[in-house]
Amino acid sequence: MAAAQTKPRFAYFEGQIVPFEKATVSVMTHALNYGTAVFGGLRGYWNSEEEQLYLFRPLDHFERFLQSASLLRMTLPHTPETLTEVLRQLIQAEGYQTNCYVRPLAYKSSEMIGVKLHGVDDEITMFSIPFGSYVDDKEDGMHVGFSAWRRVDDNAIPARGKIAGSYVNSALIKSDALLAGYDEALVLTQDGHLSESSAANLFIVRRGQLITPAVNGDVLEGITRRTVIELAREELGLTVVERAIDRTEVYVADEMFMCGTGVQIAAVTQVEHRNVGTGKMGEVTRALSSVFYDVVTGRNPKYRHFLSPVYDKEPAQS
Ligand code: PMP
């Protein structure tokens, strides 16, 4: 994923949109010491024909964000709708006319020593960076290996929450994969089934069926995953099965891909130096990517309800 690491000009911080430099916290902040924060990650897609920036499924992203927050006993004076409005104002201030990535973060803000969740203050911040246009330069797809780490177990840290501290698990997985020469890793659950990559959901294709680990398989309930399931059924007429996937099923799969806000849809073409299918991006993955891209950029009217426009504009004349 090629992310332009430009700094934002603004941030939403302590209830207002402020210059980015003003959005700072103390070293004693609870979240910094204990990982007691939750976050989200969503994208805005610039549609040049309409000169509009579309946020992709912001209500669903913010719903999961608030659920993650409630897992950490946070009480936040927000709804998915109010957070979407904050985000619109933030991006309007930035004035982006390009794809962008948004990071909402809710954190335990008290300056205190003491590991617990209740009786600690909570805050929300949000910022956005331009992300440039996404170019899939990997027709070859991703080469991955099985991580020696296991995916965080739901009985240790809530796996369906996007909890900052649990991303130590993802960071260990990702660095070890990259340093071993892979692009990413496949991560197994404690009981040895496939869960996710370091930060994306996984699908395999076998005999024309799309198979993905179920939401009770220690996975993050990905918004892209949910979108892919719907598009596969509705637009490609595929059967989608949510069930546990064995390690060796991956070796005999016809296709495999990972999906998430960051990677969007990315083919996995080698696992542990074995080809998946032909070793090239497969037809199902290619078809899904194409449908997905039209949906997120607003070029498929049927799925307009997934998009929220950032800029106030006159309705187009018909
Ligand atoms: N799993 C993990 C661990 C992630 O961090 C992400 C990225 N948010 C995903 C899956 C994909 O989720 P989404 O499609 O909502 O971005």
PDB file of C-alpha atoms in Angstrom, residues 67-241:
ATOM      1  CA  GLN A  67     -18.706  -0.422  19.194  1.00  0.00           C
ATOM      2  CA  SER A  68     -14.937  -0.738  19.630  1.00  0.00           C
ATOM      3  CA  ALA A  69     -15.100   2.225  22.019  1.00  0.00           C
ATOM      4  CA  SER A  70     -17.871   0.632  24.049  1.00  0.00           C
ATOM      5  CA  LEU A  71     -15.784  -2.555  24.361  1.00  0.00           C
ATOM      6  CA  LEU A  72     -13.290  -0.348  26.228  1.00  0.00           C
ATOM      7  CA  ARG A  73     -16.085   1.128  28.369  1.00  0.00           C
ATOM      8  CA  MET A  74     -15.805   4.489  26.679  1.00  0.00           C
ATOM      9  CA  THR A  75     -18.709   6.893  26.731  1.00  0.00           C
ATOM     10  CA  LEU A  76     -18.584   9.234  23.788  1.00  0.00           C
ATOM     11  CA  PRO A  77     -21.158  11.910  23.000  1.00  0.00           C
ATOM     12  CA  HIS A  78     -21.401  10.845  19.359  1.00  0.00           C
ATOM     13  CA  THR A  79     -23.387   8.804  16.871  1.00  0.00           C
ATOM     14  CA  PRO A  80     -22.239   7.551  13.458  1.00  0.00           C
ATOM     15  CA  GLU A  81     -24.172  10.485  11.968  1.00  0.00           C
ATOM     16  CA  THR A  82     -22.495  13.170  14.107  1.00  0.00           C
ATOM     17  CA  LEU A  83     -19.063  11.673  13.425  1.00  0.00           C
ATOM     18  CA  THR A  84     -19.753  11.666   9.689  1.00  0.00           C
ATOM     19  CA  GLU A  85     -20.644  15.355   9.916  1.00  0.00           C
ATOM     20  CA  VAL A  86     -17.430  16.096  11.834  1.00  0.00           C
ATOM     21  CA  LEU A  87     -15.525  14.281   9.129  1.00  0.00           C
ATOM     22  CA  ARG A  88     -17.210  16.244   6.346  1.00  0.00           C
ATOM     23  CA  GLN A  89     -16.255  19.505   8.054  1.00  0.00           C
ATOM     24  CA  LEU A  90     -12.696  18.308   8.564  1.00  0.00           C
ATOM     25  CA  ILE A  91     -12.207  17.405   4.914  1.00  0.00           C
ATOM     26  CA  GLN A  92     -13.938  20.576   3.772  1.00  0.00           C
ATOM     27  CA  ALA A  93     -11.316  22.468   5.824  1.00  0.00           C
ATOM     28  CA  GLU A  94      -8.545  20.459   4.143  1.00  0.00           C
ATOM     29  CA  GLY A  95     -10.196  21.022   0.753  1.00  0.00           C
ATOM     30  CA  TYR A  96      -8.956  17.704  -0.616  1.00  0.00           C
ATOM     31  CA  GLN A  97      -9.678  17.016  -4.263  1.00  0.00           C
ATOM     32  CA  THR A  98      -7.951  13.680  -4.205  1.00  0.00           C
ATOM     33  CA  ASN A  99      -8.413  10.304  -2.577  1.00  0.00           C
ATOM     34  CA  CYS A 100      -7.831  10.439   1.137  1.00  0.00           C
ATOM     35  CA  TYR A 101      -7.573   8.227   4.193  1.00  0.00           C
ATOM     36  CA  VAL A 102      -9.253   9.086   7.476  1.00  0.00           C
ATOM     37  CA  ARG A 103      -8.175   8.062  10.955  1.00  0.00           C
ATOM     38  CA  PRO A 104     -10.650   8.487  13.805  1.00  0.00           C
ATOM     39  CA  LEU A 105      -9.162   7.668  17.196  1.00  0.00           C
ATOM     40  CA  ALA A 106     -10.871   7.494  20.581  1.00  0.00           C
ATOM     41  CA  TYR A 107      -8.527   7.319  23.529  1.00  0.00           C
ATOM     42  CA  LYS A 108      -8.401   7.198  27.299  1.00  0.00           C
ATOM     43  CA  SER A 109      -7.167  10.707  27.860  1.00  0.00           C
ATOM     44  CA  SER A 110      -6.641  10.986  31.628  1.00  0.00           C
ATOM     45  CA  GLU A 111      -3.119  11.660  32.797  1.00  0.00           C
ATOM     46  CA  MET A 112      -2.928   8.935  35.393  1.00  0.00           C
ATOM     47  CA  ILE A 113      -1.147   5.776  36.426  1.00  0.00           C
ATOM     48  CA  GLY A 114      -3.475   2.779  36.811  1.00  0.00           C
ATOM     49  CA  VAL A 115      -4.537   0.013  34.451  1.00  0.00           C
ATOM     50  CA  LYS A 116      -8.316  -0.025  34.316  1.00  0.00           C
ATOM     51  CA  LEU A 117     -11.016   1.120  31.968  1.00  0.00           C
ATOM     52  CA  HIS A 118     -13.662   2.749  34.129  1.00  0.00           C
ATOM     53  CA  GLY A 119     -13.302   6.136  35.754  1.00  0.00           C
ATOM     54  CA  VAL A 120     -10.929   7.315  33.026  1.00  0.00           C
ATOM     55  CA  ASP A 121     -11.741  10.226  30.682  1.00  0.00           C
ATOM     56  CA  ASP A 122     -12.203   9.608  26.972  1.00  0.00           C
ATOM     57  CA  GLU A 123     -11.561  11.852  23.959  1.00  0.00           C
ATOM     58  CA  ILE A 124     -11.992  11.593  20.217  1.00  0.00           C
ATOM     59  CA  THR A 125      -9.643  12.901  17.575  1.00  0.00           C
ATOM     60  CA  MET A 126      -9.753  12.599  13.806  1.00  0.00           C
ATOM     61  CA  PHE A 127      -7.446  13.514  10.949  1.00  0.00           C
ATOM     62  CA  SER A 128      -7.144  12.770   7.275  1.00  0.00           C
ATOM     63  CA  ILE A 129      -4.246  12.485   4.832  1.00  0.00           C
ATOM     64  CA  PRO A 130      -4.304  12.530   1.037  1.00  0.00           C
ATOM     65  CA  PHE A 131      -3.790   9.038  -0.283  1.00  0.00           C
ATOM     66  CA  GLY A 132      -3.192   9.660  -3.966  1.00  0.00           C
ATOM     67  CA  SER A 133      -4.737   7.445  -6.574  1.00  0.00           C
ATOM     68  CA  TYR A 134      -4.435   3.782  -5.839  1.00  0.00           C
ATOM     69  CA  VAL A 135      -2.570   1.971  -8.560  1.00  0.00           C
ATOM     70  CA  ASP A 136      -2.478  -1.760  -8.436  1.00  0.00           C
ATOM     71  CA  ASP A 137       1.003  -2.369  -9.744  1.00  0.00           C
ATOM     72  CA  LYS A 138       0.959  -5.951  -8.492  1.00  0.00           C
ATOM     73  CA  GLU A 139      -0.651  -7.983 -11.222  1.00  0.00           C
ATOM     74  CA  ASP A 140       1.649 -10.690  -9.815  1.00  0.00           C
ATOM     75  CA  GLY A 141      -0.203 -10.363  -6.532  1.00  0.00           C
ATOM     76  CA  MET A 142       1.078 -10.732  -3.014  1.00  0.00           C
ATOM     77  CA  HIS A 143       3.474 -13.385  -1.847  1.00  0.00           C
ATOM     78  CA  VAL A 144       2.755 -14.428   1.706  1.00  0.00           C
ATOM     79  CA  GLY A 145       3.786 -16.932   4.362  1.00  0.00           C
ATOM     80  CA  PHE A 146       2.126 -18.232   7.525  1.00  0.00           C
ATOM     81  CA  SER A 147       3.071 -16.111  10.500  1.00  0.00           C
ATOM     82  CA  ALA A 148       4.676 -17.771  13.515  1.00  0.00           C
ATOM     83  CA  TRP A 149       2.453 -15.462  15.586  1.00  0.00           C
ATOM     84  CA  ARG A 150      -1.162 -16.311  16.323  1.00  0.00           C
ATOM     85  CA  ARG A 151      -3.994 -13.858  15.864  1.00  0.00           C
ATOM     86  CA  VAL A 152      -5.095 -12.146  19.065  1.00  0.00           C
ATOM     87  CA  ASP A 153      -7.782 -14.295  20.682  1.00  0.00           C
ATOM     88  CA  ASP A 154     -11.206 -12.797  21.416  1.00  0.00           C
ATOM     89  CA  ASN A 155     -10.877 -13.983  25.010  1.00  0.00           C
ATOM     90  CA  ALA A 156      -7.629 -12.038  25.416  1.00  0.00           C
ATOM     91  CA  ILE A 157      -8.371  -8.769  23.604  1.00  0.00           C
ATOM     92  CA  PRO A 158     -11.684  -8.331  21.734  1.00  0.00           C
ATOM     93  CA  ALA A 159     -10.821  -9.414  18.190  1.00  0.00           C
ATOM     94  CA  ARG A 160     -13.840  -7.684  16.646  1.00  0.00           C
ATOM     95  CA  GLY A 161     -12.754  -4.346  18.105  1.00  0.00           C
ATOM     96  CA  LYS A 162     -10.178  -2.145  16.445  1.00  0.00           C
ATOM     97  CA  ILE A 163      -8.219  -1.687  19.636  1.00  0.00           C
ATOM     98  CA  ALA A 164      -4.923   0.178  19.474  1.00  0.00           C
ATOM     99  CA  GLY A 165      -3.054  -2.118  21.887  1.00  0.00           C
ATOM    100  CA  SER A 166      -3.923  -5.230  19.911  1.00  0.00           C
ATOM    101  CA  TYR A 167      -2.124  -3.802  16.876  1.00  0.00           C
ATOM    102  CA  VAL A 168       1.133  -4.866  18.528  1.00  0.00           C
ATOM    103  CA  ASN A 169       0.008  -8.295  17.273  1.00  0.00           C
ATOM    104  CA  SER A 170      -0.363  -6.904  13.725  1.00  0.00           C
ATOM    105  CA  ALA A 171       2.974  -5.074  13.896  1.00  0.00           C
ATOM    106  CA  LEU A 172       4.856  -8.205  14.990  1.00  0.00           C
ATOM    107  CA  ILE A 173       3.195 -10.145  12.176  1.00  0.00           C
ATOM    108  CA  LYS A 174       3.822  -7.532   9.490  1.00  0.00           C
ATOM    109  CA  SER A 175       7.465  -6.818  10.318  1.00  0.00           C
ATOM    110  CA  ASP A 176       8.390 -10.484  10.536  1.00  0.00           C
ATOM    111  CA  ALA A 177       6.677 -11.117   7.179  1.00  0.00           C
ATOM    112  CA  LEU A 178       8.424  -8.200   5.453  1.00  0.00           C
ATOM    113  CA  LEU A 179      11.824  -9.017   6.958  1.00  0.00           C
ATOM    114  CA  ALA A 180      11.395 -12.617   5.783  1.00  0.00           C
ATOM    115  CA  GLY A 181      10.891 -11.321   2.232  1.00  0.00           C
ATOM    116  CA  TYR A 182       7.110 -11.701   2.027  1.00  0.00           C
ATOM    117  CA  ASP A 183       4.619  -8.955   1.224  1.00  0.00           C
ATOM    118  CA  GLU A 184       2.244  -9.996   3.999  1.00  0.00           C
ATOM    119  CA  ALA A 185       1.406 -12.900   6.284  1.00  0.00           C
ATOM    120  CA  LEU A 186      -1.480 -15.271   6.846  1.00  0.00           C
ATOM    121  CA  VAL A 187      -2.281 -15.548  10.516  1.00  0.00           C
ATOM    122  CA  LEU A 188      -3.790 -18.561  12.250  1.00  0.00           C
ATOM    123  CA  THR A 189      -6.136 -18.554  15.224  1.00  0.00           C
ATOM    124  CA  GLN A 190      -5.148 -20.282  18.476  1.00  0.00           C
ATOM    125  CA  ASP A 191      -6.905 -23.411  17.185  1.00  0.00           C
ATOM    126  CA  GLY A 192      -4.981 -23.364  13.922  1.00  0.00           C
ATOM    127  CA  HIS A 193      -7.494 -22.017  11.433  1.00  0.00           C
ATOM    128  CA  LEU A 194      -7.034 -19.114   9.077  1.00  0.00           C
ATOM    129  CA  SER A 195      -7.992 -15.740  10.527  1.00  0.00           C
ATOM    130  CA  GLU A 196      -6.678 -12.722   8.617  1.00  0.00           C
ATOM    131  CA  SER A 197      -3.507 -11.089   7.387  1.00  0.00           C
ATOM    132  CA  SER A 198      -1.899  -8.452   9.610  1.00  0.00           C
ATOM    133  CA  ALA A 199      -4.650  -5.921   8.834  1.00  0.00           C
ATOM    134  CA  ALA A 200      -7.008  -7.287   6.183  1.00  0.00           C
ATOM    135  CA  ASN A 201      -9.623 -10.016   5.844  1.00  0.00           C
ATOM    136  CA  LEU A 202      -9.047 -13.083   3.687  1.00  0.00           C
ATOM    137  CA  PHE A 203     -11.065 -14.924   1.077  1.00  0.00           C
ATOM    138  CA  ILE A 204     -10.300 -18.041  -0.919  1.00  0.00           C
ATOM    139  CA  VAL A 205     -12.048 -19.277  -4.044  1.00  0.00           C
ATOM    140  CA  ARG A 206     -12.663 -23.014  -4.398  1.00  0.00           C
ATOM    141  CA  ARG A 207     -14.762 -24.570  -7.143  1.00  0.00           C
ATOM    142  CA  GLY A 208     -16.389 -21.232  -7.855  1.00  0.00           C
ATOM    143  CA  GLN A 209     -17.371 -20.608  -4.221  1.00  0.00           C
ATOM    144  CA  LEU A 210     -16.069 -17.736  -2.182  1.00  0.00           C
ATOM    145  CA  ILE A 211     -15.047 -18.804   1.333  1.00  0.00           C
ATOM    146  CA  THR A 212     -14.046 -16.558   4.221  1.00  0.00           C
ATOM    147  CA  PRO A 213     -13.584 -17.115   7.962  1.00  0.00           C
ATOM    148  CA  ALA A 214     -16.784 -16.415   9.902  1.00  0.00           C
ATOM    149  CA  VAL A 215     -17.070 -13.441  12.255  1.00  0.00           C
ATOM    150  CA  ASN A 216     -16.651 -15.760  15.249  1.00  0.00           C
ATOM    151  CA  GLY A 217     -13.210 -16.754  13.947  1.00  0.00           C
ATOM    152  CA  ASP A 218     -11.196 -14.020  15.724  1.00  0.00           C
ATOM    153  CA  VAL A 219     -11.424 -11.645  12.788  1.00  0.00           C
ATOM    154  CA  LEU A 220     -12.110  -7.958  12.641  1.00  0.00           C
ATOM    155  CA  GLU A 221     -15.559  -7.512  11.124  1.00  0.00           C
ATOM    156  CA  GLY A 222     -14.241  -5.717   8.056  1.00  0.00           C
ATOM    157  CA  ILE A 223     -16.430  -3.262   6.191  1.00  0.00           C
ATOM    158  CA  THR A 224     -14.661  -4.231   2.956  1.00  0.00           C
ATOM    159  CA  ARG A 225     -15.301  -7.898   3.764  1.00  0.00           C
ATOM    160  CA  ARG A 226     -19.010  -7.133   4.185  1.00  0.00           C
ATOM    161  CA  THR A 227     -19.013  -5.202   0.907  1.00  0.00           C
ATOM    162  CA  VAL A 228     -17.229  -7.994  -0.961  1.00  0.00           C
ATOM    163  CA  ILE A 229     -19.733 -10.573   0.304  1.00  0.00           C
ATOM    164  CA  GLU A 230     -22.655  -8.460  -0.917  1.00  0.00           C
ATOM    165  CA  LEU A 231     -21.105  -7.643  -4.291  1.00  0.00           C
ATOM    166  CA  ALA A 232     -20.059 -11.254  -4.886  1.00  0.00           C
ATOM    167  CA  ARG A 233     -23.615 -12.436  -4.282  1.00  0.00           C
ATOM    168  CA  GLU A 234     -25.498  -9.605  -5.942  1.00  0.00           C
ATOM    169  CA  GLU A 235     -23.288  -8.687  -8.858  1.00  0.00           C
ATOM    170  CA  LEU A 236     -21.389 -11.879  -9.642  1.00  0.00           C
ATOM    171  CA  GLY A 237     -24.001 -14.401  -8.496  1.00  0.00           C
ATOM    172  CA  LEU A 238     -21.434 -16.286  -6.419  1.00  0.00           C
ATOM    173  CA  THR A 239     -22.105 -18.458  -3.405  1.00  0.00           C
ATOM    174  CA  VAL A 240     -20.326 -17.073  -0.362  1.00  0.00           C
ATOM    175  CA  VAL A 241     -19.648 -19.360   2.590  1.00  0.00           C
TER     176      VAL A 241
END
